[in-house]
Structures are given as structure tokens and as C-alpha cells.
mmCIF file of C-alpha atoms and ligand atoms in Angstrom:
data_model
loop_
_atom_site.group_PDB
_atom_site.id
_atom_site.type_symbol
_atom_site.label_atom_id
_atom_site.label_comp_id
_atom_site.label_asym_id
_atom_site.label_seq_id
_atom_site.Cartn_x
_atom_site.Cartn_y
_atom_site.Cartn_z
ATOM 1 C CA MET A 23 -20.251 -22.892 17.121
ATOM 2 C CA ALA A 24 -19.236 -23.380 13.657
ATOM 3 C CA ARG A 25 -15.953 -22.617 12.122
ATOM 4 C CA PRO A 26 -15.368 -18.965 10.426
ATOM 5 C CA LYS A 27 -15.421 -19.667 7.378
ATOM 6 C CA ILE A 28 -12.592 -17.912 3.979
ATOM 7 C CA ALA A 29 -13.003 -18.235 0.339
ATOM 8 C CA LEU A 30 -10.278 -17.794 -1.427
ATOM 9 C CA ILE A 31 -11.378 -16.526 -5.719
ATOM 10 C CA GLY A 32 -7.832 -17.823 -7.800
ATOM 11 C CA GLY A 33 -6.490 -20.846 -6.931
ATOM 12 C CA GLY A 34 -3.209 -19.987 -8.646
ATOM 13 C CA GLN A 35 0.580 -19.730 -7.162
ATOM 14 C CA ILE A 36 -0.525 -16.901 -4.452
ATOM 15 C CA GLY A 37 -4.250 -19.231 -4.522
ATOM 16 C CA GLY A 38 -2.047 -22.008 -2.907
ATOM 17 C CA VAL A 39 0.264 -20.542 -0.854
ATOM 18 C CA LEU A 40 -3.123 -18.936 0.779
ATOM 19 C CA ALA A 41 -4.911 -21.910 1.298
ATOM 20 C CA GLN A 42 -2.355 -23.998 2.468
ATOM 21 C CA LEU A 43 -1.686 -20.706 5.760
ATOM 22 C CA CYS A 44 -4.894 -20.691 6.683
ATOM 23 C CA ALA A 45 -4.908 -24.304 7.192
ATOM 24 C CA LEU A 46 -2.030 -24.835 8.884
ATOM 25 C CA ARG A 47 -3.044 -21.800 11.224
ATOM 26 C CA GLU A 48 -6.522 -22.823 11.396
ATOM 27 C CA LEU A 49 -8.268 -19.768 11.038
ATOM 28 C CA GLY A 50 -11.258 -21.607 9.177
ATOM 29 C CA ASP A 51 -12.533 -23.179 6.726
ATOM 30 C CA VAL A 52 -11.231 -23.615 2.896
ATOM 31 C CA VAL A 53 -13.182 -23.236 -0.341
ATOM 32 C CA LEU A 54 -10.551 -22.898 -2.782
ATOM 33 C CA PHE A 55 -12.725 -20.615 -5.970
ATOM 34 C CA ASP A 56 -11.162 -21.085 -9.677
ATOM 35 C CA ILE A 57 -12.429 -21.446 -13.046
ATOM 36 C CA VAL A 58 -10.104 -23.763 -14.747
ATOM 37 C CA GLU A 59 -11.699 -27.058 -13.610
ATOM 38 C CA ASN A 60 -10.437 -29.963 -11.191
ATOM 39 C CA MET A 61 -7.173 -28.056 -10.945
ATOM 40 C CA PRO A 62 -9.170 -26.058 -7.205
ATOM 41 C CA GLN A 63 -10.699 -28.937 -6.090
ATOM 42 C CA GLY A 64 -7.174 -31.333 -7.434
ATOM 43 C CA LYS A 65 -4.730 -29.105 -4.624
ATOM 44 C CA THR A 66 -7.751 -28.267 -2.157
ATOM 45 C CA LEU A 67 -7.199 -32.473 -2.027
ATOM 46 C CA ASP A 68 -3.474 -32.524 -1.598
ATOM 47 C CA ILE A 69 -3.171 -29.985 0.725
ATOM 48 C CA ALA A 70 -5.897 -31.848 3.024
ATOM 49 C CA GLU A 71 -4.027 -35.387 2.564
ATOM 50 C CA ALA A 72 -1.916 -33.189 4.320
ATOM 51 C CA ALA A 73 -3.267 -32.490 7.345
ATOM 52 C CA PRO A 74 -2.989 -35.985 9.170
ATOM 53 C CA VAL A 75 0.511 -35.542 9.457
ATOM 54 C CA ASP A 76 0.268 -31.130 10.063
ATOM 55 C CA GLY A 77 -2.675 -31.380 12.691
ATOM 56 C CA PHE A 78 -5.052 -29.354 11.187
ATOM 57 C CA ASP A 79 -8.771 -29.986 11.960
ATOM 58 C CA VAL A 80 -10.189 -27.530 9.289
ATOM 59 C CA SER A 81 -11.693 -28.659 5.574
ATOM 60 C CA VAL A 82 -9.753 -27.376 2.882
ATOM 61 C CA THR A 83 -11.701 -27.798 -0.599
ATOM 62 C CA GLY A 84 -11.973 -26.527 -4.141
ATOM 63 C CA THR A 85 -14.464 -25.436 -6.572
ATOM 64 C CA ASN A 86 -15.971 -23.558 -10.267
ATOM 65 C CA ASP A 87 -19.282 -22.963 -8.116
ATOM 66 C CA TYR A 88 -19.827 -19.605 -6.512
ATOM 67 C CA LYS A 89 -22.104 -21.762 -4.484
ATOM 68 C CA ASP A 90 -19.869 -23.081 -2.517
ATOM 69 C CA ILE A 91 -18.650 -19.148 -1.209
ATOM 70 C CA ALA A 92 -21.866 -19.039 0.211
ATOM 71 C CA ASP A 93 -21.896 -17.373 3.968
ATOM 72 C CA SER A 94 -18.299 -17.376 3.784
ATOM 73 C CA ASP A 95 -16.753 -14.208 6.543
ATOM 74 C CA VAL A 96 -12.927 -13.724 4.327
ATOM 75 C CA VAL A 97 -12.750 -13.811 0.951
ATOM 76 C CA ILE A 98 -9.656 -13.069 -0.072
ATOM 77 C CA VAL A 99 -9.417 -12.523 -4.496
ATOM 78 C CA THR A 100 -6.249 -13.937 -6.558
ATOM 79 C CA ALA A 101 -8.218 -13.932 -9.676
ATOM 80 C CA GLY A 102 -6.249 -12.490 -12.588
ATOM 81 C CA LEU A 103 -3.250 -12.743 -14.349
ATOM 82 C CA PRO A 104 0.384 -12.519 -12.212
ATOM 83 C CA ARG A 105 3.313 -10.084 -14.363
ATOM 84 C CA LYS A 106 5.914 -11.781 -16.567
ATOM 85 C CA PRO A 107 9.221 -10.071 -16.555
ATOM 86 C CA GLY A 108 9.621 -7.079 -18.032
ATOM 87 C CA MET A 109 5.601 -5.629 -17.339
ATOM 88 C CA SER A 110 4.434 -3.203 -14.622
ATOM 89 C CA ARG A 111 1.133 -3.648 -12.396
ATOM 90 C CA ASP A 112 -0.692 -1.409 -14.841
ATOM 91 C CA ASP A 113 -0.052 -3.254 -17.335
ATOM 92 C CA LEU A 114 -2.443 -5.955 -16.239
ATOM 93 C CA ILE A 115 -5.664 -4.010 -15.954
ATOM 94 C CA GLY A 116 -7.406 -4.214 -19.117
ATOM 95 C CA VAL A 117 -7.598 -8.059 -18.662
ATOM 96 C CA ASN A 118 -7.944 -8.198 -15.102
ATOM 97 C CA SER A 119 -10.372 -5.642 -14.700
ATOM 98 C CA LYS A 120 -12.440 -8.040 -16.179
ATOM 99 C CA ILE A 121 -11.618 -10.695 -14.575
ATOM 100 C CA MET A 122 -12.584 -8.787 -11.474
ATOM 101 C CA THR A 123 -15.969 -7.433 -12.596
ATOM 102 C CA SER A 124 -17.642 -11.532 -12.884
ATOM 103 C CA VAL A 125 -15.351 -11.736 -9.138
ATOM 104 C CA ALA A 126 -17.130 -9.360 -7.262
ATOM 105 C CA GLU A 127 -20.543 -10.377 -9.341
ATOM 106 C CA GLY A 128 -19.608 -13.926 -7.673
ATOM 107 C CA ILE A 129 -18.925 -12.050 -4.294
ATOM 108 C CA ARG A 130 -22.000 -9.760 -4.203
ATOM 109 C CA ASP A 131 -24.440 -12.446 -4.802
ATOM 110 C CA ASN A 132 -23.005 -15.900 -3.338
ATOM 111 C CA ALA A 133 -20.959 -14.382 -0.305
ATOM 112 C CA PRO A 134 -22.803 -10.530 0.381
ATOM 113 C CA ASP A 135 -22.217 -10.412 4.522
ATOM 114 C CA ALA A 136 -17.574 -11.448 3.609
ATOM 115 C CA HIS A 137 -14.755 -9.017 4.700
ATOM 116 C CA VAL A 138 -13.122 -9.029 1.131
ATOM 117 C CA ILE A 139 -9.543 -8.201 0.630
ATOM 118 C CA ILE A 140 -8.062 -8.003 -2.864
ATOM 119 C CA ILE A 141 -4.430 -8.647 -3.557
ATOM 120 C CA SER A 142 -4.382 -9.377 -7.914
ATOM 121 C CA ASN A 143 -3.299 -6.191 -9.957
ATOM 122 C CA PRO A 144 -2.685 -3.901 -9.485
ATOM 123 C CA LEU A 145 -3.727 -3.707 -6.824
ATOM 124 C CA ASP A 146 -5.354 -0.054 -6.110
ATOM 125 C CA ALA A 147 -7.491 -0.219 -9.670
ATOM 126 C CA MET A 148 -8.969 -3.327 -8.481
ATOM 127 C CA VAL A 149 -9.790 -3.176 -5.126
ATOM 128 C CA THR A 150 -11.986 0.478 -6.166
ATOM 129 C CA LEU A 151 -13.911 -1.459 -9.336
ATOM 130 C CA CYS A 152 -14.785 -4.780 -6.568
ATOM 131 C CA GLN A 153 -16.185 -1.900 -4.668
ATOM 132 C CA LYS A 154 -17.566 -0.074 -6.768
ATOM 133 C CA VAL A 155 -19.711 -3.438 -8.677
ATOM 134 C CA THR A 156 -20.176 -5.689 -5.097
ATOM 135 C CA GLY A 157 -21.250 -2.258 -3.588
ATOM 136 C CA PHE A 158 -19.891 -3.525 -0.163
ATOM 137 C CA PRO A 159 -19.517 -0.598 2.456
ATOM 138 C CA SER A 160 -16.146 0.322 2.195
ATOM 139 C CA ASN A 161 -15.094 -0.674 5.780
ATOM 140 C CA ARG A 162 -15.666 -4.487 3.727
ATOM 141 C CA VAL A 163 -13.097 -4.225 0.830
ATOM 142 C CA MET A 164 -10.089 -4.049 1.045
ATOM 143 C CA GLY A 165 -7.198 -4.104 -0.439
ATOM 144 C CA GLN A 166 -2.896 -6.099 0.395
ATOM 145 C CA ALA A 167 -0.184 -4.022 -0.808
ATOM 146 C CA GLY A 168 1.519 -2.971 2.303
ATOM 147 C CA VAL A 169 1.947 -5.676 4.482
ATOM 148 C CA LEU A 170 3.880 -6.891 2.032
ATOM 149 C CA ASP A 171 5.592 -3.766 0.824
ATOM 150 C CA SER A 172 6.427 -2.434 4.262
ATOM 151 C CA ALA A 173 8.051 -6.414 4.664
ATOM 152 C CA ARG A 174 9.657 -6.249 2.403
ATOM 153 C CA PHE A 175 12.089 -3.305 3.557
ATOM 154 C CA GLN A 176 11.292 -4.489 7.460
ATOM 155 C CA ALA A 177 13.414 -7.370 5.590
ATOM 156 C CA PHE A 178 16.299 -5.243 4.432
ATOM 157 C CA ILE A 179 16.775 -3.282 7.010
ATOM 158 C CA ALA A 180 16.785 -6.687 9.246
ATOM 159 C CA TRP A 181 19.406 -7.599 6.765
ATOM 160 C CA GLU A 182 22.039 -4.641 6.694
ATOM 161 C CA LEU A 183 21.710 -4.341 10.314
ATOM 162 C CA GLY A 184 22.638 -8.095 11.569
ATOM 163 C CA VAL A 185 18.914 -7.632 14.041
ATOM 164 C CA SER A 186 16.015 -9.629 14.087
ATOM 165 C CA VAL A 187 13.709 -9.195 11.647
ATOM 166 C CA LYS A 188 10.848 -9.312 15.171
ATOM 167 C CA ASP A 189 12.707 -5.788 15.965
ATOM 168 C CA VAL A 190 12.014 -4.292 12.984
ATOM 169 C CA ASN A 191 9.914 -1.646 12.577
ATOM 170 C CA ALA A 192 8.746 0.394 9.160
ATOM 171 C CA MET A 193 6.112 1.045 6.784
ATOM 172 C CA THR A 194 5.139 1.743 3.157
ATOM 173 C CA LEU A 195 2.108 4.302 2.427
ATOM 174 C CA GLY A 196 0.721 5.300 -1.390
ATOM 175 C CA GLY A 197 -0.120 3.183 -3.814
ATOM 176 C CA HIS A 198 1.079 -0.230 -4.612
ATOM 177 C CA GLY A 199 3.372 0.779 -7.723
ATOM 178 C CA ASP A 200 6.824 3.000 -8.320
ATOM 179 C CA THR A 201 4.905 5.949 -7.013
ATOM 180 C CA MET A 202 5.005 3.728 -3.256
ATOM 181 C CA VAL A 203 6.503 6.546 -0.178
ATOM 182 C CA PRO A 204 8.721 3.867 2.278
ATOM 183 C CA LEU A 205 8.468 5.905 5.289
ATOM 184 C CA VAL A 206 12.187 6.539 6.045
ATOM 185 C CA ARG A 207 11.087 8.668 9.453
ATOM 186 C CA TYR A 208 9.827 5.668 11.158
ATOM 187 C CA ALA A 209 11.847 3.000 11.059
ATOM 188 C CA SER A 210 13.078 1.974 13.684
ATOM 189 C CA VAL A 211 14.377 -1.018 15.604
ATOM 190 C CA ASN A 212 12.252 -1.372 18.388
ATOM 191 C CA GLY A 213 11.926 2.281 18.368
ATOM 192 C CA ILE A 214 15.662 3.710 18.147
ATOM 193 C CA PRO A 215 15.365 5.012 14.906
ATOM 194 C CA VAL A 216 17.481 3.213 11.379
ATOM 195 C CA LEU A 217 19.153 6.199 10.504
ATOM 196 C CA GLU A 218 21.229 7.353 13.924
ATOM 197 C CA LEU A 219 21.734 3.701 13.260
ATOM 198 C CA LEU A 220 22.812 3.506 9.709
ATOM 199 C CA GLU A 221 24.787 6.460 11.546
ATOM 200 C CA GLN A 222 26.157 4.406 14.431
ATOM 201 C CA LYS A 223 27.837 1.497 11.351
ATOM 202 C CA TYR A 224 29.267 3.218 8.625
ATOM 203 C CA GLY A 225 30.327 7.189 11.111
ATOM 204 C CA SER A 226 28.623 9.507 9.106
ATOM 205 C CA ALA A 227 24.782 10.677 8.465
ATOM 206 C CA GLU A 228 26.118 11.185 4.887
ATOM 207 C CA LYS A 229 26.257 8.117 4.289
ATOM 208 C CA ALA A 230 23.365 6.696 6.216
ATOM 209 C CA ASN A 231 21.100 7.868 4.034
ATOM 210 C CA GLU A 232 22.840 6.864 0.804
ATOM 211 C CA VAL A 233 22.363 3.089 2.595
ATOM 212 C CA MET A 234 18.452 4.021 3.396
ATOM 213 C CA THR A 235 17.872 5.306 0.211
ATOM 214 C CA ALA A 236 19.277 2.370 -1.504
ATOM 215 C CA MET A 237 16.868 -0.067 0.625
ATOM 216 C CA VAL A 238 13.948 2.578 -0.317
ATOM 217 C CA ASP A 239 14.701 1.373 -3.874
ATOM 218 C CA ARG A 240 15.728 -1.878 -3.614
ATOM 219 C CA THR A 241 11.760 -1.342 -1.667
ATOM 220 C CA LYS A 242 9.989 0.102 -4.419
ATOM 221 C CA ALA A 243 11.741 -2.269 -7.225
ATOM 222 C CA ALA A 244 11.176 -5.292 -4.627
ATOM 223 C CA GLY A 245 8.140 -7.169 -7.088
ATOM 224 C CA GLY A 246 9.814 -6.493 -9.746
ATOM 225 C CA GLU A 247 13.631 -8.299 -8.085
ATOM 226 C CA VAL A 248 11.380 -11.165 -7.732
ATOM 227 C CA VAL A 249 9.776 -11.626 -10.797
ATOM 228 C CA LYS A 250 13.190 -11.334 -13.231
ATOM 229 C CA LEU A 251 14.623 -14.176 -10.817
ATOM 230 C CA LEU A 252 11.511 -16.097 -11.638
ATOM 231 C CA GLY A 253 11.116 -15.656 -15.562
ATOM 232 C CA ASN A 254 7.180 -16.748 -14.896
ATOM 233 C CA GLY A 255 4.950 -15.172 -12.521
ATOM 234 C CA SER A 256 5.912 -13.360 -9.366
ATOM 235 C CA ALA A 257 5.386 -13.463 -5.797
ATOM 236 C CA PHE A 258 3.517 -16.075 -4.221
ATOM 237 C CA TYR A 259 4.892 -16.570 -0.902
ATOM 238 C CA SER A 260 5.057 -13.119 0.900
ATOM 239 C CA PRO A 261 1.530 -12.015 -0.478
ATOM 240 C CA ALA A 262 0.032 -15.139 1.354
ATOM 241 C CA SER A 263 1.404 -14.881 4.452
ATOM 242 C CA SER A 264 0.577 -10.755 4.045
ATOM 243 C CA ALA A 265 -3.382 -11.276 3.358
ATOM 244 C CA VAL A 266 -3.595 -14.306 5.933
ATOM 245 C CA ALA A 267 -2.316 -11.930 8.571
ATOM 246 C CA MET A 268 -4.360 -9.186 7.627
ATOM 247 C CA ALA A 269 -7.568 -12.326 6.896
ATOM 248 C CA GLU A 270 -6.317 -13.808 10.979
ATOM 249 C CA SER A 271 -6.469 -9.774 12.421
ATOM 250 C CA ILE A 272 -10.358 -9.667 10.604
ATOM 251 C CA LEU A 273 -11.023 -13.025 12.341
ATOM 252 C CA LYS A 274 -9.450 -12.896 15.706
ATOM 253 C CA ASP A 275 -10.599 -9.122 16.255
ATOM 254 C CA GLN A 276 -7.128 -8.423 16.534
ATOM 255 C CA LYS A 277 -6.942 -5.257 15.907
ATOM 256 C CA ARG A 278 -3.206 -5.059 14.724
ATOM 257 C CA VAL A 279 -3.183 -2.030 13.009
ATOM 258 C CA LEU A 280 -1.407 -3.314 9.110
ATOM 259 C CA PRO A 281 -0.975 -0.919 6.132
ATOM 260 C CA THR A 282 -3.610 -1.582 4.290
ATOM 261 C CA CYS A 283 -5.757 0.219 0.788
ATOM 262 C CA ALA A 284 -8.447 1.768 2.454
ATOM 263 C CA LEU A 285 -10.796 3.430 0.456
ATOM 264 C CA LEU A 286 -10.027 7.509 2.150
ATOM 265 C CA LYS A 287 -12.310 9.596 2.462
ATOM 266 C CA GLY A 288 -10.452 12.972 3.396
ATOM 267 C CA GLU A 289 -7.136 11.351 4.502
ATOM 268 C CA PHE A 290 -4.086 12.687 4.287
ATOM 269 C CA GLY A 291 -5.765 15.056 2.386
ATOM 270 C CA ILE A 292 -6.720 12.644 -0.249
ATOM 271 C CA ASP A 293 -10.531 12.210 -0.533
ATOM 272 C CA GLY A 294 -12.942 8.886 -2.308
ATOM 273 C CA PHE A 295 -9.395 6.849 -3.763
ATOM 274 C CA TYR A 296 -7.654 4.117 -2.371
ATOM 275 C CA VAL A 297 -4.685 3.768 -0.977
ATOM 276 C CA GLY A 298 -2.662 2.144 1.182
ATOM 277 C CA VAL A 299 -2.734 3.547 4.431
ATOM 278 C CA PRO A 300 -2.276 2.074 7.971
ATOM 279 C CA CYS A 301 -5.531 0.779 9.253
ATOM 280 C CA VAL A 302 -6.994 -0.699 12.308
ATOM 281 C CA LEU A 303 -8.514 -4.297 11.140
ATOM 282 C CA GLY A 304 -10.708 -6.073 13.452
ATOM 283 C CA SER A 305 -14.445 -7.668 13.302
ATOM 284 C CA GLY A 306 -15.746 -4.859 11.712
ATOM 285 C CA GLY A 307 -13.256 -4.612 8.869
ATOM 286 C CA VAL A 308 -11.691 -1.403 8.195
ATOM 287 C CA GLU A 309 -12.043 0.079 12.265
ATOM 288 C CA LYS A 310 -10.200 2.402 11.964
ATOM 289 C CA ILE A 311 -7.455 4.769 10.167
ATOM 290 C CA ILE A 312 -4.901 6.039 11.258
ATOM 291 C CA GLU A 313 -4.160 9.603 10.383
ATOM 292 C CA PHE A 314 -1.169 10.830 11.445
ATOM 293 C CA LYS A 315 1.079 13.703 9.888
ATOM 294 C CA LEU A 316 3.562 13.840 7.005
ATOM 295 C CA ASP A 317 6.607 16.624 5.979
ATOM 296 C CA ALA A 318 6.931 17.914 3.245
ATOM 297 C CA THR A 319 8.477 15.614 1.398
ATOM 298 C CA GLU A 320 6.687 12.252 2.571
ATOM 299 C CA GLN A 321 3.563 14.411 1.050
ATOM 300 C CA ALA A 322 4.679 15.004 -2.310
ATOM 301 C CA LEU A 323 5.376 11.790 -1.986
ATOM 302 C CA MET A 324 2.290 10.464 -0.930
ATOM 303 C CA ASP A 325 0.588 13.334 -3.779
ATOM 304 C CA ASN A 326 2.384 11.828 -6.675
ATOM 305 C CA SER A 327 1.839 8.035 -5.638
ATOM 306 C CA VAL A 328 -2.113 9.356 -5.794
ATOM 307 C CA ALA A 329 -2.082 11.364 -8.684
ATOM 308 C CA ALA A 330 -0.582 7.793 -10.471
ATOM 309 C CA VAL A 331 -3.553 5.770 -8.382
ATOM 310 C CA LYS A 332 -6.154 9.081 -10.028
ATOM 311 C CA GLU A 333 -4.267 8.465 -13.557
ATOM 312 C CA LEU A 334 -5.200 4.403 -13.105
ATOM 313 C CA VAL A 335 -8.722 4.206 -11.450
ATOM 314 C CA GLY A 336 -9.420 6.858 -14.484
ATOM 315 C CA SER A 337 -8.585 4.468 -17.330
ATOM 316 C CA MET A 338 -11.269 1.393 -15.925
ATOM 317 C CA GLY A 339 -14.531 4.501 -16.802
ATOM 318 C CA LEU A 340 -14.441 4.065 -12.996
HETATM 319 O O1 TXD B 5 0.613 -8.498 -3.294
HETATM 320 C C1 TXD B 5 -0.181 -8.272 -4.477
HETATM 321 N N1 TXD B 5 -1.209 -7.218 -4.236
HETATM 322 C C2 TXD B 5 0.507 -9.088 -5.182
HETATM 323 C C3 TXD B 5 -0.786 -8.795 -6.208
HETATM 324 C C4 TXD B 5 1.515 -9.481 -5.479
HETATM 325 C C5 TXD B 5 2.471 -10.484 -6.395
HETATM 326 C C6 TXD B 5 1.408 -10.470 -7.417
HETATM 327 N N2 TXD B 5 0.721 -10.552 -7.220
HETATM 328 C C7 TXD B 5 -0.940 -10.777 -8.394
HETATM 329 O O2 TXD B 5 -1.577 -11.220 -7.944
HETATM 330 C C8 TXD B 5 -0.356 -10.529 -9.574
HETATM 331 O O3 TXD B 5 0.067 -10.002 -10.476
HETATM 332 C C9 TXD B 5 -1.686 -11.360 -9.923
HETATM 333 O O4 TXD B 5 -2.213 -10.292 -10.942
HETATM 334 C C10 TXD B 5 -2.852 -12.056 -8.561
HETATM 335 C C11 TXD B 5 -2.753 -13.401 -8.566
HETATM 336 O O5 TXD B 5 -1.572 -14.001 -8.571
HETATM 337 P P1 TXD B 5 -0.663 -15.755 -9.229
HETATM 338 O O6 TXD B 5 1.022 -15.340 -9.392
HETATM 339 O O7 TXD B 5 -1.401 -16.492 -7.425
HETATM 340 O O8 TXD B 5 -1.314 -16.094 -9.722
HETATM 341 P P2 TXD B 5 -2.270 -17.300 -10.867
HETATM 342 O O9 TXD B 5 -0.924 -18.223 -10.067
HETATM 343 O O10 TXD B 5 -1.491 -16.868 -12.220
HETATM 344 O O11 TXD B 5 -3.594 -17.314 -9.928
HETATM 345 C C12 TXD B 5 -3.960 -16.558 -10.656
HETATM 346 C C13 TXD B 5 -5.648 -17.442 -11.229
HETATM 347 C C14 TXD B 5 -5.498 -18.728 -11.594
HETATM 348 O O12 TXD B 5 -5.830 -20.157 -10.598
HETATM 349 C C15 TXD B 5 -6.391 -18.561 -12.941
HETATM 350 O O13 TXD B 5 -6.956 -19.710 -13.635
HETATM 351 C C16 TXD B 5 -7.331 -17.520 -12.366
HETATM 352 O O14 TXD B 5 -6.712 -17.165 -11.438
HETATM 353 N N3 TXD B 5 -8.644 -17.512 -12.636
HETATM 354 C C17 TXD B 5 -9.848 -16.375 -12.096
HETATM 355 N N4 TXD B 5 -10.160 -17.113 -11.468
HETATM 356 C C18 TXD B 5 -11.965 -17.305 -11.132
HETATM 357 N N5 TXD B 5 -12.339 -15.932 -12.103
HETATM 358 C C19 TXD B 5 -11.621 -16.350 -12.838
HETATM 359 N N6 TXD B 5 -12.634 -14.840 -13.307
HETATM 360 C C20 TXD B 5 -10.779 -16.362 -13.186
HETATM 361 N N7 TXD B 5 -9.772 -15.384 -14.108
HETATM 362 C C21 TXD B 5 -8.975 -16.323 -14.278
#
């Protein structure tokens, strides 16, 4: 039986970590594409030469030719510029939409049966553009943002409460921008509400809410926090890990419920827009969007986030 094949479009910071993670987990053979000559070949040669040490039996190769992504099962796209300090994700739309158009054409013409996971920013707009250009069914074109935004929220909760990250459950919805919606009411430690645990720790509901609000605000600004510290470029380890979790769920038909940027068709009262929501990811890609009741405050935050996505997508003339 042939091994699965994973194509990575963009061989920069995230692309390199993606290639290494896919290899270490033996998810399939990896092809790393970039327009820069020799760079993807060099990066993948470096990773492949670690195989005897790490013991992975998959091939990892680099290319500048879209033909080499033929027959890919999953394509992960990071092509595009990252933010510089002081920039918002939305500032990248002009340059990255040109890049995304050419990337989507390359995928459409060379890997027409692939599942596509977009990472490039501004995320919600880039996923929308990729789906339009490829014409792929929406279950096969999705974006990674929510797994990372949720992971950041989970990490802050775990650090605050002094418990293992493994036991924290928390999720963000909405667009991948300043308007994202970390869900406070559903945040739990093995089902025990985080707000209750904070109240135990601090002795008052007021202080618990204050601490929670600070974690929500830090989650929303977490990408910028890393950008500022790095001084050059944006987060790359955690975005790569997050996309690999999505790819793995698809390739192994795990049916994990992961917050995914997916095309909504009436769910949560939203029609025709890509937004972050919990989805079942399996061999059919986005197999199901899981809808659940939001309270009035959550719905208002979600609507606000969707309005920002609509404005951005509208600015591309889509
Ligand atoms: O969670 C998320 N979705 C994100 C998204 C979290 C962090 C960063 N996120 C975004 O991912 C970021 O704002 C960027 O738009 C992308 C890629 O970030 P990365 O840090 O990997 O950027 P690099 O290192 O600049 O790499 C981009 C590569 C680089 O090697 C270019 O040569 C290549 O993209 N590139 C192209 N590849 C293929 N085709 C074209 N046209 C092209 N143009 C540039």
C-alpha cells in the first residue's frame, strides 16, 4: 500500500517545521514546495538526513515545480508574507492574495483530489480565496487558526491553575483576528468549569472574572505578543503543530473535533462565510460542523467577528 502524500506549499518558517513534524510522525511522504530556488531542496535534505537518527521511514523532498505535488492527499499552505511588529494580519491582504491565487491554481491543476489546509494570513480571507480559485468542494478547503488560538487559551488556563495542559478543554470561535471569541462558559478542567476553579483560588467571583478576562485578552493578542518578541516574523512552531493535528485527523480518519475555519451554510446563523467553528475532521475532510447554542453575549461576539471577516473578504471583491 502506498504511503499517504503531504504537500507543503511555502518552505519558510512554518513550512520547515511542518515538514519535520510530518516526518517525525510518519504521516506520509512529504514534498515541500517554494518559489525560492534550492531552498526547499536544502531544507528537506537537512530533515531527511536526520531520518537515521530519528528513525522515520518516509521521504522528504523539496521542489520548485508544482508537478511534484501530484496525487497529494493533503496540501498545507503557508505561502505568503508574515507580519512585522506593529502590523495586523489584515495588513497582509494585498500581497498575500496575489500569492494565494497562484498557489490555488497550482493546487487545482496538480492535486485536484487533495484536502487543503490554509495557514497563510489573513486566514479567513485566504481560505475563502483558495476555495473560489480551486473550485474544490468546501469540505476539502479549510483553514487552521482555531486549533492554535484554542491551544494558547488552554496554555494560559493551565499555567494559571497549575494543572496539566492535557486536562484543560477550551475553544475559540470566529475569525482569526482581534475579534476572535474565546469561549469562557465552556472552558473546563476535565469538565469542571474554569471559572469555578478560579473562584476557589481567589475567593471571589469578581476576581475570577477579572483573571479570566485577562486570559481572554491575552489569547486574542497572543499572535502579536510573539511577533513583538521575535522582532522579525511570526509564530511558527505552534501554527505548524496545529495544522499537523488537523492533517493527522484527516489522514487517519480520526474524526477529532477541532476548531476549524470552515464554510458555514446557515450554522450559527451565518451563511456563505468561512469562520472558525468546531468541526469533525476525517477522511472526508470537514465531515460535520458541530453547532451548539450560544448565549446572547457569545452570539453578539460571534456576529461581531463575522462582520470583520465579511468586511475583509468584501475588500478582495469576492
Ligand atoms: O495560525 C495561523 N494561521 C498563523 C498564520 C500563525 C502564524 C503565522 N501565520 C501566517 O503564515 C503568516 O502571517 C504568513 O502569512 C504565513 C507563513 O508564515 P511563515 O512564518 O512561514 O512565513 P515565511 O517564513 O516568510 O515563509 C513564507 C514562504 C517563504 O519561504 C516564501 O518564499 C514563500 O512563502 N512564498 C511562496 N511560496 C510559494 N508560492 C509563492 N507564490 C510564494 N511566495 C512566497
